[in-house]
JSON list of N, CA and C in Angstrom, two decimals:
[
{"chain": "B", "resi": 1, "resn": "UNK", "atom": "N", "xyz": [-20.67, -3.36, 3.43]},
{"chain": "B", "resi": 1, "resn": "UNK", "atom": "CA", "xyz": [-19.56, -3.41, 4.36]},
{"chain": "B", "resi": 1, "resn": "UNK", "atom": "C", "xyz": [-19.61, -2.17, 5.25]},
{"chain": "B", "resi": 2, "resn": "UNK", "atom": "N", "xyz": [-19.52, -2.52, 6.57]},
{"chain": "B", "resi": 2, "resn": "UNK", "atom": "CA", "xyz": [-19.05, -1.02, 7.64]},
{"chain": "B", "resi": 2, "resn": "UNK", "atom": "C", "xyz": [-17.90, -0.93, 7.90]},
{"chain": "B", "resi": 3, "resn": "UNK", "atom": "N", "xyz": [-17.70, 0.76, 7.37]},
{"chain": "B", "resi": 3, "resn": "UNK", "atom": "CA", "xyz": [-16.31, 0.78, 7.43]},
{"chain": "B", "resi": 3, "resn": "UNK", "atom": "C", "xyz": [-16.05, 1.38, 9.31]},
{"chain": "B", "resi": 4, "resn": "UNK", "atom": "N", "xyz": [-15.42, 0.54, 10.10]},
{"chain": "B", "resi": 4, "resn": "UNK", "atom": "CA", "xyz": [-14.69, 1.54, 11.14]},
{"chain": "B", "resi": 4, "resn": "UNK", "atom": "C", "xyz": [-13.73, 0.94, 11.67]},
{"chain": "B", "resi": 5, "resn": "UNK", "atom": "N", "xyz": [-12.77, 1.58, 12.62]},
{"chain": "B", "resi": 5, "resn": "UNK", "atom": "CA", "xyz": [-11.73, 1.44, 13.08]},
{"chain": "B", "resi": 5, "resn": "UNK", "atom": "C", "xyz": [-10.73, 2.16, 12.43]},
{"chain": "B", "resi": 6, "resn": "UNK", "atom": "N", "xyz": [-9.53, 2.03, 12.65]},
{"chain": "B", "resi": 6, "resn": "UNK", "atom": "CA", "xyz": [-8.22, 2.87, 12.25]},
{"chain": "B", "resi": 6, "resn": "UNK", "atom": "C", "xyz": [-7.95, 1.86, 10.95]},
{"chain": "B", "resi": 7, "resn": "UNK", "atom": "N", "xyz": [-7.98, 3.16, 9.76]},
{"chain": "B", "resi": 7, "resn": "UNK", "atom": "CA", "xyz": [-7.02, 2.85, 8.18]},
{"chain": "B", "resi": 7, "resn": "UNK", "atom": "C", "xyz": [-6.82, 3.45, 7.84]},
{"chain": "B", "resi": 8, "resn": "UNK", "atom": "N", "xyz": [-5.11, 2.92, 7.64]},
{"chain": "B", "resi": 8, "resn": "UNK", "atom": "CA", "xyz": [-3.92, 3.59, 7.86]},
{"chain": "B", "resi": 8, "resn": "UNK", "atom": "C", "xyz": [-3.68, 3.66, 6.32]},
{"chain": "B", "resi": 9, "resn": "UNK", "atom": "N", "xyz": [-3.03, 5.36, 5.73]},
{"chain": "B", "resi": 9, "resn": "UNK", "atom": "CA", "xyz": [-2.62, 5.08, 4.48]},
{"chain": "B", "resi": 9, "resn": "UNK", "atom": "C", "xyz": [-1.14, 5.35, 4.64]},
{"chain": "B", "resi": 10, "resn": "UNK", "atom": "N", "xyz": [-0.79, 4.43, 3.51]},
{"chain": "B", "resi": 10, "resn": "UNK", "atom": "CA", "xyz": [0.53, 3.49, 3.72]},
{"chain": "B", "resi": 10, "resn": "UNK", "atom": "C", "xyz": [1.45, 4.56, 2.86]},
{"chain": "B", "resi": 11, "resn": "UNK", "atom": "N", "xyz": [2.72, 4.89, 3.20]},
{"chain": "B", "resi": 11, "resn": "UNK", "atom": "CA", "xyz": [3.97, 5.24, 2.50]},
{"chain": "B", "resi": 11, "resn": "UNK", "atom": "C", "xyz": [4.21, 4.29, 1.45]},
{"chain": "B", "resi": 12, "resn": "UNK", "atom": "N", "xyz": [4.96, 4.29, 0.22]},
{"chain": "B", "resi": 12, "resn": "UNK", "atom": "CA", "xyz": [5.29, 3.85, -0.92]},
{"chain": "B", "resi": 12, "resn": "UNK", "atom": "C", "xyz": [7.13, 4.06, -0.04]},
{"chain": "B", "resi": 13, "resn": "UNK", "atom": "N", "xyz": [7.60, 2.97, -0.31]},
{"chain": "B", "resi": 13, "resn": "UNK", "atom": "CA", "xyz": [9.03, 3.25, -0.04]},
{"chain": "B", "resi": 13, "resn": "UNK", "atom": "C", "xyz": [9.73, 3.29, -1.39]},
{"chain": "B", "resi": 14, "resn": "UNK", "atom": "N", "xyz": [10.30, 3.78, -1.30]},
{"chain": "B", "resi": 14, "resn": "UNK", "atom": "CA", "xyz": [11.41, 3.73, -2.47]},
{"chain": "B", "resi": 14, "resn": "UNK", "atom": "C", "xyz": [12.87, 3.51, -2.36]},
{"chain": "B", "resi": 15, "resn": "UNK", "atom": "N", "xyz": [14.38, 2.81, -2.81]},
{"chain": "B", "resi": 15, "resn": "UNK", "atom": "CA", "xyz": [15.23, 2.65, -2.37]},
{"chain": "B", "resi": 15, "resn": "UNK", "atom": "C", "xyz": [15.91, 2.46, -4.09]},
{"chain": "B", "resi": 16, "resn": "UNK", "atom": "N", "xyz": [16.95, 3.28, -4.10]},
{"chain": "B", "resi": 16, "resn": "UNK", "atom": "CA", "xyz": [17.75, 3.64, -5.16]},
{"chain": "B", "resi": 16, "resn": "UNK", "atom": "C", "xyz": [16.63, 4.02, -6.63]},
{"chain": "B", "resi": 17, "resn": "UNK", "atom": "N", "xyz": [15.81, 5.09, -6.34]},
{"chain": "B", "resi": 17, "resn": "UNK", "atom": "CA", "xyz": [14.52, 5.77, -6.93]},
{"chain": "B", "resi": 17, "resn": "UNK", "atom": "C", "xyz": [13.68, 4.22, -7.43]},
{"chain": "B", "resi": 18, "resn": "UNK", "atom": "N", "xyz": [13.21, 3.12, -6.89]},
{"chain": "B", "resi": 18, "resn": "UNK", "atom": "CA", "xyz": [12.70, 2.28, -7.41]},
{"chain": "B", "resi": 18, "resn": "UNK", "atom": "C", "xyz": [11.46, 1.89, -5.96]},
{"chain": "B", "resi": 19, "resn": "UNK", "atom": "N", "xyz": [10.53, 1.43, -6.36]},
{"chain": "B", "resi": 19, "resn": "UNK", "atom": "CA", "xyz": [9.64, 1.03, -5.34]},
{"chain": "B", "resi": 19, "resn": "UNK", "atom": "C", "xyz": [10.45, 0.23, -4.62]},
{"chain": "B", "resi": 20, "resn": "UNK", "atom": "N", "xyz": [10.57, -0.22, -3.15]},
{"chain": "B", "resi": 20, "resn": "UNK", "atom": "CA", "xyz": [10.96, -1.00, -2.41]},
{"chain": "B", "resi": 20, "resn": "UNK", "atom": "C", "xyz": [10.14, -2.45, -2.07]},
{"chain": "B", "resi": 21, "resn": "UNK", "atom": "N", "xyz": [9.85, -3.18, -2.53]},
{"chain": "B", "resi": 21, "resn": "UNK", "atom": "CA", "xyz": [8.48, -4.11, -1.99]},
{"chain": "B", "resi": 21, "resn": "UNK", "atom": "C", "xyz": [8.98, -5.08, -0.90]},
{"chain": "B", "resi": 22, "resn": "UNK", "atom": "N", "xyz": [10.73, -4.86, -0.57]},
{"chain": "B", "resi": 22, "resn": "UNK", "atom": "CA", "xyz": [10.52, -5.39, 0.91]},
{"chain": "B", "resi": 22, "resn": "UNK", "atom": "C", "xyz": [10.23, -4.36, 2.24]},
{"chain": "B", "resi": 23, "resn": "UNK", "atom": "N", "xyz": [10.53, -3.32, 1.91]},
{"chain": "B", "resi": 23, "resn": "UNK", "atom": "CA", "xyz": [10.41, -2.86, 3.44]},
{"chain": "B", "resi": 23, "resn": "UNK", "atom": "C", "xyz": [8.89, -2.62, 2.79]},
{"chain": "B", "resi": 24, "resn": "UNK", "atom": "N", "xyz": [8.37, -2.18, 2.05]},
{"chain": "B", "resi": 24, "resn": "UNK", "atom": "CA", "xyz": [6.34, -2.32, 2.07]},
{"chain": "B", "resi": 24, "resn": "UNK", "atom": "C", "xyz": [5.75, -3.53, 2.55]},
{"chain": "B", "resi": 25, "resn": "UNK", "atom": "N", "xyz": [6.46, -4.30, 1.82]},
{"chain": "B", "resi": 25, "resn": "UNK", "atom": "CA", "xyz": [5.69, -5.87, 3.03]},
{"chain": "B", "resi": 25, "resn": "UNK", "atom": "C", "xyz": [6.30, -6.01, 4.33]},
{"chain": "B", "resi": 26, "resn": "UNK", "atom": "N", "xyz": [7.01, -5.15, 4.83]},
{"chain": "B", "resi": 26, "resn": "UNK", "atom": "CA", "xyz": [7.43, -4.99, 6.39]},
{"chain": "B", "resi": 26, "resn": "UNK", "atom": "C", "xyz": [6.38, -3.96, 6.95]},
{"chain": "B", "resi": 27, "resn": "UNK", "atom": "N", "xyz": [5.90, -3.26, 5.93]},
{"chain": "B", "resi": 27, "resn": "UNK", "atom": "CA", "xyz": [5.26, -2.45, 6.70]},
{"chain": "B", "resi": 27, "resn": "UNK", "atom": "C", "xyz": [3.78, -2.75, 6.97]},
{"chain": "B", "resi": 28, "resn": "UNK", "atom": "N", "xyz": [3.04, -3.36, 5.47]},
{"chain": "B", "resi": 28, "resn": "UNK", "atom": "CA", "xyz": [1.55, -4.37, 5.41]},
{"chain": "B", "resi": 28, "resn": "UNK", "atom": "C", "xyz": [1.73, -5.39, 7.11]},
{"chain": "B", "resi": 29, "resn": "UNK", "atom": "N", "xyz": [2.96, -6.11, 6.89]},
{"chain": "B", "resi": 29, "resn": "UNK", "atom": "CA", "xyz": [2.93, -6.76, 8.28]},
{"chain": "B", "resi": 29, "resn": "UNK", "atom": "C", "xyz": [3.15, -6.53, 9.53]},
{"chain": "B", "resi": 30, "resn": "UNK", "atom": "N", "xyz": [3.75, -5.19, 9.49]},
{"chain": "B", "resi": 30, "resn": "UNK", "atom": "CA", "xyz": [3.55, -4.10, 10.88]},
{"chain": "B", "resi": 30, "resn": "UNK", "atom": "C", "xyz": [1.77, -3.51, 11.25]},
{"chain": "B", "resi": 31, "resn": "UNK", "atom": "N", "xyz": [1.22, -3.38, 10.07]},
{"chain": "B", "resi": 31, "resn": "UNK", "atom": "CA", "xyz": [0.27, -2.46, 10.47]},
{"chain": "B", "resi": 31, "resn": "UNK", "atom": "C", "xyz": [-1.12, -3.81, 11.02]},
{"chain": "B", "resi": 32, "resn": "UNK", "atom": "N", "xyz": [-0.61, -5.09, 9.99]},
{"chain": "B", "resi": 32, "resn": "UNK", "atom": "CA", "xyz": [-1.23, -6.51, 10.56]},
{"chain": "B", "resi": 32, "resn": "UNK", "atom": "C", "xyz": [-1.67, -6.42, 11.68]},
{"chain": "B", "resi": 33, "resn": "UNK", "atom": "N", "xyz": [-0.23, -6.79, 12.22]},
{"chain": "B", "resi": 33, "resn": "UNK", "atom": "CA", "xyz": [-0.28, -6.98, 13.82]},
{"chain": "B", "resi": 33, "resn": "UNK", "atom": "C", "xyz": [-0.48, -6.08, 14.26]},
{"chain": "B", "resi": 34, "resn": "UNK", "atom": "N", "xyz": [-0.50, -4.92, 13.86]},
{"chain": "B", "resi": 34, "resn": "UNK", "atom": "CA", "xyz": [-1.02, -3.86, 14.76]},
{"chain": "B", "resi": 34, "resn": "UNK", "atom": "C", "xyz": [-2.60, -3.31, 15.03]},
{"chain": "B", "resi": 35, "resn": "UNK", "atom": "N", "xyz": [-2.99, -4.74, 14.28]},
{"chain": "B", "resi": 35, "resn": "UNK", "atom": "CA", "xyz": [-4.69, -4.15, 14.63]},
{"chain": "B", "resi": 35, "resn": "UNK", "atom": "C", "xyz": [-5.66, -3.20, 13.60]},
{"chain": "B", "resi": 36, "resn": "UNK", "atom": "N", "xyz": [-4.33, -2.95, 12.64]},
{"chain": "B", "resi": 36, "resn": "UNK", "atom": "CA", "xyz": [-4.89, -2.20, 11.77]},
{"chain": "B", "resi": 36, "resn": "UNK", "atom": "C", "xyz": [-6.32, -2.64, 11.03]},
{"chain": "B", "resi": 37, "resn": "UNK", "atom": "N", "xyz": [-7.23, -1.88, 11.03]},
{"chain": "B", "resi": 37, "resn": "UNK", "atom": "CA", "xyz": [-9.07, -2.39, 10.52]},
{"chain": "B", "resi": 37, "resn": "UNK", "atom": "C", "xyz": [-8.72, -2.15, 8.70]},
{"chain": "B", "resi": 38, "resn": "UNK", "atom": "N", "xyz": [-8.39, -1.58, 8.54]},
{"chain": "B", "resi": 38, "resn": "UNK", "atom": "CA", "xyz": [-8.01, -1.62, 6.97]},
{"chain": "B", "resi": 38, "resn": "UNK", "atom": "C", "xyz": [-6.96, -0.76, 6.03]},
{"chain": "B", "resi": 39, "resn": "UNK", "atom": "N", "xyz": [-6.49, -1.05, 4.68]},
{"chain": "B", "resi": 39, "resn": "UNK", "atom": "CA", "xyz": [-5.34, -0.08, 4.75]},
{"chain": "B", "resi": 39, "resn": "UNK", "atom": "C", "xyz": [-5.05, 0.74, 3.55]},
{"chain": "B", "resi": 40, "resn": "UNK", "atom": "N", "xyz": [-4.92, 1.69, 3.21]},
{"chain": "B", "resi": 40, "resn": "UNK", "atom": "CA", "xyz": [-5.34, 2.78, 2.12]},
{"chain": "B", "resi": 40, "resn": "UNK", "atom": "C", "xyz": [-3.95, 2.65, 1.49]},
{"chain": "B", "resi": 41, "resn": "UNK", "atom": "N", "xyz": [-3.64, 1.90, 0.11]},
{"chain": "B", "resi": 41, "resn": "UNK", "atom": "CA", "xyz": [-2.11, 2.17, -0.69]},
{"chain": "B", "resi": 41, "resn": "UNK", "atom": "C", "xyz": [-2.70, 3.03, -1.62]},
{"chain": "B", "resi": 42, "resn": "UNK", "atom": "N", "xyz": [-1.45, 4.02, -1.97]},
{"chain": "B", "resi": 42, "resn": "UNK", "atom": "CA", "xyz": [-1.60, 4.71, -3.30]},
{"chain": "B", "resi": 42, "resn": "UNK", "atom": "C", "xyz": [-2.43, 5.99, -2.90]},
{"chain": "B", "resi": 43, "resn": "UNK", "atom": "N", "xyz": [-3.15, 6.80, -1.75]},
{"chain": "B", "resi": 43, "resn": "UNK", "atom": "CA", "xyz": [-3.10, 7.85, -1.38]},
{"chain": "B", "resi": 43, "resn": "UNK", "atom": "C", "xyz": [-2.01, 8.78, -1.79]},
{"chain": "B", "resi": 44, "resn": "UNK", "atom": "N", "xyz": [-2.60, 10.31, -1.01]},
{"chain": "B", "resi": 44, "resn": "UNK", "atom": "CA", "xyz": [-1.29, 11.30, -1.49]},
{"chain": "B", "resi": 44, "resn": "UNK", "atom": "C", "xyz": [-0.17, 10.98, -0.33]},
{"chain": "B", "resi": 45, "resn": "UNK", "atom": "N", "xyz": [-0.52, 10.03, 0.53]},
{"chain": "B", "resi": 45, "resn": "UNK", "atom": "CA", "xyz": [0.54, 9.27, 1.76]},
{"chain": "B", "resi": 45, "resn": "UNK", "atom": "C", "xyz": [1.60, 8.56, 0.25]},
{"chain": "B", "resi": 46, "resn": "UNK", "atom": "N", "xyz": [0.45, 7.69, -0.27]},
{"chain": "B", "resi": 46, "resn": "UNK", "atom": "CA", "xyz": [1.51, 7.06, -1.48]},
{"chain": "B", "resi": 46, "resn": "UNK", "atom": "C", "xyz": [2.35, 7.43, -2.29]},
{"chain": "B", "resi": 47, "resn": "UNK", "atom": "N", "xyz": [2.53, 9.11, -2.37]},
{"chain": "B", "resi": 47, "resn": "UNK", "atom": "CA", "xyz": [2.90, 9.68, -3.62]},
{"chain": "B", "resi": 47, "resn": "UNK", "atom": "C", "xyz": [2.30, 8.94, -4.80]},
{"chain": "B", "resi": 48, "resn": "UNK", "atom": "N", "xyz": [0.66, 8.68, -5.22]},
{"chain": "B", "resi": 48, "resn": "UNK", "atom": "CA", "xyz": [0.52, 8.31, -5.73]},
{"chain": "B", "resi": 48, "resn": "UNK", "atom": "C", "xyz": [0.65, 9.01, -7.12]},
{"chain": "B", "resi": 49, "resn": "UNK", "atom": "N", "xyz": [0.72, 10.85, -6.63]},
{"chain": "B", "resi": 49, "resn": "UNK", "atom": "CA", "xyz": [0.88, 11.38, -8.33]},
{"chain": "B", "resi": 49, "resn": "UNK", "atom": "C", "xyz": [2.09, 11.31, -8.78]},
{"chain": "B", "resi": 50, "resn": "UNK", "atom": "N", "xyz": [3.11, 10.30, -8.37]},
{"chain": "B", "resi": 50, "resn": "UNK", "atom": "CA", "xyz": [4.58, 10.76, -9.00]},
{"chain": "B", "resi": 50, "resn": "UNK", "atom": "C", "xyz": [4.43, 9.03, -8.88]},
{"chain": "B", "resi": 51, "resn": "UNK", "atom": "N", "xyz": [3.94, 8.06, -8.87]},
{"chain": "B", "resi": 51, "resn": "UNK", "atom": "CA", "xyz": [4.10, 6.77, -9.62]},
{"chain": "B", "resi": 51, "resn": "UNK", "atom": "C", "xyz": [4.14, 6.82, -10.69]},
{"chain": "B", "resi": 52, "resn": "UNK", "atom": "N", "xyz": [4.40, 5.81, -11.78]},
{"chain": "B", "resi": 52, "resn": "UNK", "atom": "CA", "xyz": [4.09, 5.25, -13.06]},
{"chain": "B", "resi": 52, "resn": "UNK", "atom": "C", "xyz": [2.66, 4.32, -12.83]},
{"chain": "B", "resi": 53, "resn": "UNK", "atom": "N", "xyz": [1.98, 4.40, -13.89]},
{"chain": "B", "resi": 53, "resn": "UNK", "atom": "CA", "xyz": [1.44, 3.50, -14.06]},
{"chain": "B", "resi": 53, "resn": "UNK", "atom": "C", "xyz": [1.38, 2.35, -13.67]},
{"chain": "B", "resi": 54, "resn": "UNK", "atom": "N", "xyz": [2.84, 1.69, -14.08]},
{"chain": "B", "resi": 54, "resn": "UNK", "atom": "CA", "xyz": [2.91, 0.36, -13.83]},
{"chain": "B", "resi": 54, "resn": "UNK", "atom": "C", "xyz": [3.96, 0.60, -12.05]},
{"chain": "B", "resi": 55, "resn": "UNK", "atom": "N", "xyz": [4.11, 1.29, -11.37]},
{"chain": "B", "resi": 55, "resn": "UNK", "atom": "CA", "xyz": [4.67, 1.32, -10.35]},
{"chain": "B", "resi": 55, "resn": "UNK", "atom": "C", "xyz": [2.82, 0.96, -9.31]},
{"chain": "B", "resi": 56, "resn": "UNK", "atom": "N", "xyz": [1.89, 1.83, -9.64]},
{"chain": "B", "resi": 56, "resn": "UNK", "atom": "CA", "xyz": [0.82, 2.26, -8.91]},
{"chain": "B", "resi": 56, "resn": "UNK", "atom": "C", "xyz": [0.19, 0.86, -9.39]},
{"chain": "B", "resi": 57, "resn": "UNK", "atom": "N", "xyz": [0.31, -0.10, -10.12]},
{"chain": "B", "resi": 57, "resn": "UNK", "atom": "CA", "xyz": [-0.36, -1.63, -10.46]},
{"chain": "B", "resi": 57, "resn": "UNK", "atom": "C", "xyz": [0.45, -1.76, -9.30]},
{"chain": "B", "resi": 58, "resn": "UNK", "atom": "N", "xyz": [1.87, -2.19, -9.54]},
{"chain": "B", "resi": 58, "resn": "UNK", "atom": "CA", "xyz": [2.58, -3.68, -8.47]},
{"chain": "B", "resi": 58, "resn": "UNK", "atom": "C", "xyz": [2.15, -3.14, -6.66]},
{"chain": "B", "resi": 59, "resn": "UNK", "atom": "N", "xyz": [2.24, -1.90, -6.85]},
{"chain": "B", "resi": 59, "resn": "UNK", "atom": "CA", "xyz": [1.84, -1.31, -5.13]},
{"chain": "B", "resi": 59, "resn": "UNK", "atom": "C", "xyz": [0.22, -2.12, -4.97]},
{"chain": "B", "resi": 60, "resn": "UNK", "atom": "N", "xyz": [-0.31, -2.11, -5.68]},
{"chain": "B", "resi": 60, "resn": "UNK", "atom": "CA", "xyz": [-2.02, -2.20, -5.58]},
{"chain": "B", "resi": 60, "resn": "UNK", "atom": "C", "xyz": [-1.91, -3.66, -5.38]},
{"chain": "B", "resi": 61, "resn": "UNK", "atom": "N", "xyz": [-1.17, -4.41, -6.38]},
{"chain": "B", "resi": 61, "resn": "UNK", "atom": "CA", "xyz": [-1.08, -5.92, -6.02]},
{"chain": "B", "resi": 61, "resn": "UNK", "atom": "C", "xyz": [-0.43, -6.36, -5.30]},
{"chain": "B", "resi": 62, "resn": "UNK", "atom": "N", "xyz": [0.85, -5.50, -4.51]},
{"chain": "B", "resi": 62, "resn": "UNK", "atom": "CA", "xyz": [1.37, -6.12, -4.00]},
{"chain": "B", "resi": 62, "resn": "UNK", "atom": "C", "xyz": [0.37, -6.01, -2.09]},
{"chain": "B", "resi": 63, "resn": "UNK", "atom": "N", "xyz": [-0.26, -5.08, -2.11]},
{"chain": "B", "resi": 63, "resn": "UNK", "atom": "CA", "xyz": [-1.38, -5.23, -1.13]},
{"chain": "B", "resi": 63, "resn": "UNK", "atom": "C", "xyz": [-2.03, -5.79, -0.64]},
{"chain": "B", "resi": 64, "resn": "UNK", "atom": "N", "xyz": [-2.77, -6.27, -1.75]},
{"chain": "B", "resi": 64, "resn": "UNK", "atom": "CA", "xyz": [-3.77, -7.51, -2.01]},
{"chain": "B", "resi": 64, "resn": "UNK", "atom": "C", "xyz": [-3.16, -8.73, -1.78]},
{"chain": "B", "resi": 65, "resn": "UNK", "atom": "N", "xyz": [-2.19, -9.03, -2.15]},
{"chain": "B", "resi": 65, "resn": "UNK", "atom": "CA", "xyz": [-1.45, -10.25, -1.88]},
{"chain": "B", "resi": 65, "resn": "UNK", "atom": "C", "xyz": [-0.93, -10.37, -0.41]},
{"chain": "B", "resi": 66, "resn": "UNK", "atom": "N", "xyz": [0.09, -9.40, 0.18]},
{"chain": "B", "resi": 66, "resn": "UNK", "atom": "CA", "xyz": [0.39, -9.57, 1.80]},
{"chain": "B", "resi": 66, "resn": "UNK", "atom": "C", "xyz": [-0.69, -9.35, 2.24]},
{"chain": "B", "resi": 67, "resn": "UNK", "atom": "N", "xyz": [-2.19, -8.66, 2.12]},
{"chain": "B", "resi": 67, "resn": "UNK", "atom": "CA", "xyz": [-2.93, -8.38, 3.02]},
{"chain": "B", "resi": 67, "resn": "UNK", "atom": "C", "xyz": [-3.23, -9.60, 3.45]},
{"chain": "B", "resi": 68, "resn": "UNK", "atom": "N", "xyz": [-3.12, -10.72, 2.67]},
{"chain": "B", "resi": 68, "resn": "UNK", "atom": "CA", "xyz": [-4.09, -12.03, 3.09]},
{"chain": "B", "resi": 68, "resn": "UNK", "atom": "C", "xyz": [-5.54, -11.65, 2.76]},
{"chain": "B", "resi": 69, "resn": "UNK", "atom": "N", "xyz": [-6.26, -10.71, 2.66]},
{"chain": "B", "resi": 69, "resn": "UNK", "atom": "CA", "xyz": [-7.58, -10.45, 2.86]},
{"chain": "B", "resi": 69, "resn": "UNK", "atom": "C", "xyz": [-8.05, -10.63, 3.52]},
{"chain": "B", "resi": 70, "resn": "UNK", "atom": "N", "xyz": [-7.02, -10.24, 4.87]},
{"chain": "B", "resi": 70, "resn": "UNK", "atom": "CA", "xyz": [-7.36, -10.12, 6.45]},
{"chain": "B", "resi": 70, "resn": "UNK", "atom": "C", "xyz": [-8.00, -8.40, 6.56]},
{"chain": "B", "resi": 71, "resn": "UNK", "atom": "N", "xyz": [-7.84, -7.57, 5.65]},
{"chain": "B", "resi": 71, "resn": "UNK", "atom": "CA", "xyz": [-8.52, -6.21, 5.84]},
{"chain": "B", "resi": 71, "resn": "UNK", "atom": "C", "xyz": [-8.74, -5.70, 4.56]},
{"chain": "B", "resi": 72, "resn": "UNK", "atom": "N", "xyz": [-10.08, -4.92, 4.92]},
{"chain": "B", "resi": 72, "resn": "UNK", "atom": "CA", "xyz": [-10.25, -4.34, 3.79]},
{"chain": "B", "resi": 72, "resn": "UNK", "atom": "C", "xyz": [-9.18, -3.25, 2.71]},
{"chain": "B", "resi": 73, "resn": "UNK", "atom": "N", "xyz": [-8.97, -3.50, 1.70]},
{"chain": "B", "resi": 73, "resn": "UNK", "atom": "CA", "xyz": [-8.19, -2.22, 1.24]},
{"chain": "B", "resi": 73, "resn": "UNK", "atom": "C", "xyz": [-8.62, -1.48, 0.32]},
{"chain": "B", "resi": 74, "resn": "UNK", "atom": "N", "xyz": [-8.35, -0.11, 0.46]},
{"chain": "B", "resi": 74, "resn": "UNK", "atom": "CA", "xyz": [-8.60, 0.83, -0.62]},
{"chain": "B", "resi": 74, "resn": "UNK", "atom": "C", "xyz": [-7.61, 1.71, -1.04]},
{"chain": "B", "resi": 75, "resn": "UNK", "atom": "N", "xyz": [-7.50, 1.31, -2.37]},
{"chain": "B", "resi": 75, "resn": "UNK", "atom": "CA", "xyz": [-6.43, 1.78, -3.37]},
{"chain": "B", "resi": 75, "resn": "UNK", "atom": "C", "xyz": [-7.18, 3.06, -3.75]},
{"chain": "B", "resi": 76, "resn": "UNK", "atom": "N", "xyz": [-5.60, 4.18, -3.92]},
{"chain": "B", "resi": 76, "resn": "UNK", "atom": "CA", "xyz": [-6.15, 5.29, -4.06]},
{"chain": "B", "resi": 76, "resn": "UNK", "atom": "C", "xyz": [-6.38, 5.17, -5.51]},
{"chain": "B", "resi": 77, "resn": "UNK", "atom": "N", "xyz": [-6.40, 6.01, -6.67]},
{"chain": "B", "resi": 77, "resn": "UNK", "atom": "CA", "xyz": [-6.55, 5.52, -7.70]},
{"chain": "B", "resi": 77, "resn": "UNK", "atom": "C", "xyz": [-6.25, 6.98, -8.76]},
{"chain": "B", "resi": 78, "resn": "UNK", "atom": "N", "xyz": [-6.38, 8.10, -7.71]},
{"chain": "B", "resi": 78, "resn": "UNK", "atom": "CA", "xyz": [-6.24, 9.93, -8.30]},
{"chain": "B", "resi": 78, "resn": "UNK", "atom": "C", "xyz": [-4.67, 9.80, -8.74]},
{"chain": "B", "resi": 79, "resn": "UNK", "atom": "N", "xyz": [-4.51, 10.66, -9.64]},
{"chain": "B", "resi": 79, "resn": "UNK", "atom": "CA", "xyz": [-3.08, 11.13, -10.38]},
{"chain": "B", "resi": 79, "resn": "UNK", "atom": "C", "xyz": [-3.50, 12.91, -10.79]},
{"chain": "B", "resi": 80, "resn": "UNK", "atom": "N", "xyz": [-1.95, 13.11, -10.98]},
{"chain": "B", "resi": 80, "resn": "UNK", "atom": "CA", "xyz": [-1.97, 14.71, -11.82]},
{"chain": "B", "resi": 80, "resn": "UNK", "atom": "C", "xyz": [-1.91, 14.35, -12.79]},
{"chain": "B", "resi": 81, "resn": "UNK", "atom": "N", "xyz": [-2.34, 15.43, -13.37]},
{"chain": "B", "resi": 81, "resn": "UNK", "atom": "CA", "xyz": [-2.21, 15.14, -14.94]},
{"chain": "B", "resi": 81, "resn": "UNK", "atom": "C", "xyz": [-1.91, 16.94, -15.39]},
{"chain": "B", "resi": 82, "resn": "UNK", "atom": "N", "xyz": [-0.07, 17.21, -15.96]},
{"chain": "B", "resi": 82, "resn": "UNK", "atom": "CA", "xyz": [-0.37, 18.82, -16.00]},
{"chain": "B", "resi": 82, "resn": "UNK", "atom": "C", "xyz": [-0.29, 19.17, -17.70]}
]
């Protein structure tokens, strides 16, 4: 695969300290139409070191699923560990 064009890594929303997965699939379908070439969830854009486990799964799937597999994605996958 060649990677080029603009990919965008995505904010994790959160709303009453819980992942948000509607405004994230507002945002997968903003960056859609916007031409976006592919899209990075779970970066340090993601706060990916202050997920759970199972918070940093549903973000990863919930990606894969709105993307359509209209773009490539790459899940970040790094955590702290102190």
């Amino acid at each position: 695969m060649k990677y080029q064009g603009s990919y965008c890594a995505l904010i994790t929303p959160f709303k009453d300290d819980k992942f948000d997965e509607k405004s994230f699939i507002k945002i997968i379908e903003w960056h859609l139409k916007q031409g976006t070439k592919g899209i990075v969830p779970c970066g340090t854009t993601g706060e990916s070191p202050t997920l759970s486990h199972d918070e940093h799964k549903k973000v990863t799937e919930k990606i894969l699923k709105y993307s359509k597999k209209n773009v490539p994605v790459i899940a970040g996958c790094g955590s702290n560990s102190t």
